[in-house]
Amino acid sequence: MPKISQVIYTAGSGTILPKLQWSERFTITGDSVSLTRTGKVNDTAVNAGTWEFAADAQAVAALFAQLAAVDCARLKRIEPDDPPDGGGAESFEIAYANGKKCVLTYDAGVTYTGGELIVAPIRAFARALTLPADAAL
């Protein structure tokens, strides 16, 4: 299994009022998690900022082990014939110690065959995080 150095999960709100649109980026390493949240416009209503906090080493090790078992070359992007308007976007990036990367970018209507092997554990990890109090939306 290849050694993972970090996982980056990026999500965006999609088409809502510009003042409420946001983008988040979680960077997960072996010992820390950083969250960067931005708004789309200068007078955003989004709680923007950057927060770094300690990661549960066991949870990170379990996530990395689960992701390392996935063969990224077998994942195939499936584009919709007629992409829907609006919707958010998500990106899942696994960076390996050897410099290689596995990136899944989910634009509106896009799926990947086998993508849930990466998407589900990363989303579950992000949902289980206890964010710093000042990072609340």
PDB file of C-alpha atoms in Angstrom:
ATOM      1  CA  MET A   1       0.000   0.000   0.000  1.00  0.00           C
ATOM      2  CA  PRO A   2       1.311   3.478  -0.820  1.00  0.00           C
ATOM      3  CA  LYS A   3       2.024   5.797   2.110  1.00  0.00           C
ATOM      4  CA  ILE A   4      -0.348   8.770   2.303  1.00  0.00           C
ATOM      5  CA  SER A   5       1.101  12.117   3.389  1.00  0.00           C
ATOM      6  CA  GLN A   6      -2.137  14.114   3.424  1.00  0.00           C
ATOM      7  CA  VAL A   7      -5.756  14.230   2.370  1.00  0.00           C
ATOM      8  CA  ILE A   8      -7.432  17.407   1.150  1.00  0.00           C
ATOM      9  CA  TYR A   9     -11.207  17.712   1.069  1.00  0.00           C
ATOM     10  CA  THR A  10     -12.683  20.806  -0.562  1.00  0.00           C
ATOM     11  CA  ALA A  11     -16.376  21.688  -0.713  1.00  0.00           C
ATOM     12  CA  GLY A  12     -18.331  24.681  -1.987  1.00  0.00           C
ATOM     13  CA  SER A  13     -21.875  25.842  -1.382  1.00  0.00           C
ATOM     14  CA  GLY A  14     -23.031  26.186  -4.961  1.00  0.00           C
ATOM     15  CA  THR A  15     -25.548  28.698  -6.238  1.00  0.00           C
ATOM     16  CA  ILE A  16     -27.085  30.607  -3.359  1.00  0.00           C
ATOM     17  CA  LEU A  17     -26.949  34.313  -2.600  1.00  0.00           C
ATOM     18  CA  PRO A  18     -23.342  35.481  -3.159  1.00  0.00           C
ATOM     19  CA  LYS A  19     -23.167  36.859   0.390  1.00  0.00           C
ATOM     20  CA  LEU A  20     -23.847  33.320   1.711  1.00  0.00           C
ATOM     21  CA  GLN A  21     -21.619  31.348  -0.679  1.00  0.00           C
ATOM     22  CA  TRP A  22     -18.678  29.607   0.938  1.00  0.00           C
ATOM     23  CA  SER A  23     -15.775  27.325   0.183  1.00  0.00           C
ATOM     24  CA  GLU A  24     -14.078  25.052   2.725  1.00  0.00           C
ATOM     25  CA  ARG A  25     -10.801  23.192   2.540  1.00  0.00           C
ATOM     26  CA  PHE A  26      -9.819  20.559   5.087  1.00  0.00           C
ATOM     27  CA  THR A  27      -6.188  19.466   5.006  1.00  0.00           C
ATOM     28  CA  ILE A  28      -5.627  16.288   7.023  1.00  0.00           C
ATOM     29  CA  THR A  29      -2.128  15.151   7.942  1.00  0.00           C
ATOM     30  CA  GLY A  30      -0.922  12.535  10.406  1.00  0.00           C
ATOM     31  CA  ASP A  31      -1.034  14.909  13.351  1.00  0.00           C
ATOM     32  CA  SER A  32      -3.213  17.884  12.459  1.00  0.00           C
ATOM     33  CA  VAL A  33      -6.212  19.152  10.569  1.00  0.00           C
ATOM     34  CA  SER A  34      -6.508  22.611   9.125  1.00  0.00           C
ATOM     35  CA  LEU A  35      -9.721  24.211   7.939  1.00  0.00           C
ATOM     36  CA  THR A  36      -9.801  27.223   5.665  1.00  0.00           C
ATOM     37  CA  ARG A  37     -13.191  28.748   4.942  1.00  0.00           C
ATOM     38  CA  THR A  38     -13.754  31.681   2.604  1.00  0.00           C
ATOM     39  CA  GLY A  39     -16.712  33.641   1.334  1.00  0.00           C
ATOM     40  CA  LYS A  40     -17.266  34.593  -2.277  1.00  0.00           C
ATOM     41  CA  VAL A  41     -17.667  38.350  -1.856  1.00  0.00           C
ATOM     42  CA  ASN A  42     -15.981  40.997   0.293  1.00  0.00           C
ATOM     43  CA  ASP A  43     -19.049  41.632   2.482  1.00  0.00           C
ATOM     44  CA  THR A  44     -19.642  37.923   3.073  1.00  0.00           C
ATOM     45  CA  ALA A  45     -21.882  36.615   5.843  1.00  0.00           C
ATOM     46  CA  VAL A  46     -19.659  33.513   6.045  1.00  0.00           C
ATOM     47  CA  ASN A  47     -17.503  32.890   9.111  1.00  0.00           C
ATOM     48  CA  ALA A  48     -14.285  32.991   7.124  1.00  0.00           C
ATOM     49  CA  GLY A  49     -10.884  32.121   8.496  1.00  0.00           C
ATOM     50  CA  THR A  50      -8.250  29.476   9.005  1.00  0.00           C
ATOM     51  CA  TRP A  51      -8.151  27.119  11.950  1.00  0.00           C
ATOM     52  CA  GLU A  52      -5.617  24.421  12.792  1.00  0.00           C
ATOM     53  CA  PHE A  53      -6.215  21.804  15.440  1.00  0.00           C
ATOM     54  CA  ALA A  54      -4.862  18.455  16.583  1.00  0.00           C
ATOM     55  CA  ALA A  55      -6.140  15.345  14.885  1.00  0.00           C
ATOM     56  CA  ASP A  56      -7.067  12.063  16.545  1.00  0.00           C
ATOM     57  CA  ALA A  57      -4.032  10.036  15.470  1.00  0.00           C
ATOM     58  CA  GLN A  58      -5.956   6.739  15.502  1.00  0.00           C
ATOM     59  CA  ALA A  59      -8.778   8.147  13.387  1.00  0.00           C
ATOM     60  CA  VAL A  60      -6.300   9.586  10.877  1.00  0.00           C
ATOM     61  CA  ALA A  61      -4.368   6.301  10.728  1.00  0.00           C
ATOM     62  CA  ALA A  62      -7.616   4.397  10.110  1.00  0.00           C
ATOM     63  CA  LEU A  63      -8.658   6.859   7.376  1.00  0.00           C
ATOM     64  CA  PHE A  64      -5.264   6.722   5.675  1.00  0.00           C
ATOM     65  CA  ALA A  65      -5.200   2.898   5.806  1.00  0.00           C
ATOM     66  CA  GLN A  66      -8.689   2.694   4.288  1.00  0.00           C
ATOM     67  CA  LEU A  67      -7.775   5.118   1.507  1.00  0.00           C
ATOM     68  CA  ALA A  68      -4.396   3.489   0.796  1.00  0.00           C
ATOM     69  CA  ALA A  69      -6.214   0.267  -0.083  1.00  0.00           C
ATOM     70  CA  VAL A  70      -8.080   1.971  -2.966  1.00  0.00           C
ATOM     71  CA  ASP A  71      -6.603   1.616  -6.443  1.00  0.00           C
ATOM     72  CA  CYS A  72      -7.090   5.102  -7.859  1.00  0.00           C
ATOM     73  CA  ALA A  73      -6.403   3.927 -11.417  1.00  0.00           C
ATOM     74  CA  ARG A  74      -9.621   1.880 -11.308  1.00  0.00           C
ATOM     75  CA  LEU A  75     -11.816   4.897 -10.564  1.00  0.00           C
ATOM     76  CA  LYS A  76     -13.485   6.298 -13.660  1.00  0.00           C
ATOM     77  CA  ARG A  77     -15.096   9.720 -13.962  1.00  0.00           C
ATOM     78  CA  ILE A  78     -18.606   9.683 -15.449  1.00  0.00           C
ATOM     79  CA  GLU A  79     -19.768  12.965 -16.970  1.00  0.00           C
ATOM     80  CA  PRO A  80     -23.510  13.592 -17.269  1.00  0.00           C
ATOM     81  CA  ASP A  81     -24.964  14.033 -20.751  1.00  0.00           C
ATOM     82  CA  ASP A  82     -26.717  17.201 -19.605  1.00  0.00           C
ATOM     83  CA  PRO A  83     -25.076  18.689 -16.496  1.00  0.00           C
ATOM     84  CA  PRO A  84     -27.578  20.235 -14.072  1.00  0.00           C
ATOM     85  CA  ASP A  85     -27.412  23.946 -13.358  1.00  0.00           C
ATOM     86  CA  GLY A  86     -26.114  25.061  -9.985  1.00  0.00           C
ATOM     87  CA  GLY A  87     -25.187  22.750  -7.198  1.00  0.00           C
ATOM     88  CA  GLY A  88     -22.080  22.660  -5.119  1.00  0.00           C
ATOM     89  CA  ALA A  89     -18.774  21.067  -5.936  1.00  0.00           C
ATOM     90  CA  GLU A  90     -16.503  18.761  -3.983  1.00  0.00           C
ATOM     91  CA  SER A  91     -12.943  17.632  -4.470  1.00  0.00           C
ATOM     92  CA  PHE A  92     -11.118  14.772  -2.770  1.00  0.00           C
ATOM     93  CA  GLU A  93      -7.331  14.649  -3.046  1.00  0.00           C
ATOM     94  CA  ILE A  94      -5.034  12.005  -1.652  1.00  0.00           C
ATOM     95  CA  ALA A  95      -1.350  12.977  -1.711  1.00  0.00           C
ATOM     96  CA  TYR A  96       1.143  10.127  -1.434  1.00  0.00           C
ATOM     97  CA  ALA A  97       4.639  10.285   0.041  1.00  0.00           C
ATOM     98  CA  ASN A  98       6.095   9.422  -3.393  1.00  0.00           C
ATOM     99  CA  GLY A  99       4.643  12.653  -4.862  1.00  0.00           C
ATOM    100  CA  LYS A 100       1.722  11.048  -6.697  1.00  0.00           C
ATOM    101  CA  LYS A 101      -1.873  12.176  -6.198  1.00  0.00           C
ATOM    102  CA  CYS A 102      -5.338  10.752  -6.577  1.00  0.00           C
ATOM    103  CA  VAL A 103      -7.922  13.483  -7.217  1.00  0.00           C
ATOM    104  CA  LEU A 104     -11.668  13.134  -7.608  1.00  0.00           C
ATOM    105  CA  THR A 105     -13.531  16.308  -8.586  1.00  0.00           C
ATOM    106  CA  TYR A 106     -17.296  16.194  -8.290  1.00  0.00           C
ATOM    107  CA  ASP A 107     -18.901  18.973 -10.315  1.00  0.00           C
ATOM    108  CA  ALA A 108     -22.679  19.072 -10.737  1.00  0.00           C
ATOM    109  CA  GLY A 109     -23.897  15.702 -12.012  1.00  0.00           C
ATOM    110  CA  VAL A 110     -20.464  14.018 -12.060  1.00  0.00           C
ATOM    111  CA  THR A 111     -19.926  10.595 -10.496  1.00  0.00           C
ATOM    112  CA  TYR A 112     -17.052   8.118 -10.352  1.00  0.00           C
ATOM    113  CA  THR A 113     -17.235   4.357 -10.577  1.00  0.00           C
ATOM    114  CA  GLY A 114     -15.870   3.199  -7.219  1.00  0.00           C
ATOM    115  CA  GLY A 115     -15.674   6.771  -5.959  1.00  0.00           C
ATOM    116  CA  GLU A 116     -17.552   6.005  -2.749  1.00  0.00           C
ATOM    117  CA  LEU A 117     -14.486   4.089  -1.551  1.00  0.00           C
ATOM    118  CA  ILE A 118     -12.804   7.482  -1.199  1.00  0.00           C
ATOM    119  CA  VAL A 119     -15.743   9.846  -0.731  1.00  0.00           C
ATOM    120  CA  ALA A 120     -17.553   8.031   2.099  1.00  0.00           C
ATOM    121  CA  PRO A 121     -14.620   7.704   4.530  1.00  0.00           C
ATOM    122  CA  ILE A 122     -13.396  11.278   3.952  1.00  0.00           C
ATOM    123  CA  ARG A 123     -16.878  12.753   4.433  1.00  0.00           C
ATOM    124  CA  ALA A 124     -17.392  10.637   7.559  1.00  0.00           C
ATOM    125  CA  PHE A 125     -14.046  11.790   8.968  1.00  0.00           C
ATOM    126  CA  ALA A 126     -14.871  15.456   8.282  1.00  0.00           C
ATOM    127  CA  ARG A 127     -18.342  15.130   9.876  1.00  0.00           C
ATOM    128  CA  ALA A 128     -16.831  13.557  12.993  1.00  0.00           C
ATOM    129  CA  LEU A 129     -14.353  16.394  13.546  1.00  0.00           C
ATOM    130  CA  THR A 130     -14.862  18.613  16.557  1.00  0.00           C
ATOM    131  CA  LEU A 131     -14.206  22.051  15.150  1.00  0.00           C
ATOM    132  CA  PRO A 132     -12.928  24.889  17.298  1.00  0.00           C
ATOM    133  CA  ALA A 133     -15.819  26.942  18.713  1.00  0.00           C
ATOM    134  CA  ASP A 134     -14.880  30.017  16.673  1.00  0.00           C
ATOM    135  CA  ALA A 135     -15.038  27.977  13.432  1.00  0.00           C
ATOM    136  CA  ALA A 136     -18.786  27.333  13.665  1.00  0.00           C
ATOM    137  CA  LEU A 137     -20.803  28.360  10.622  1.00  0.00           C
TER     138      LEU A 137
END
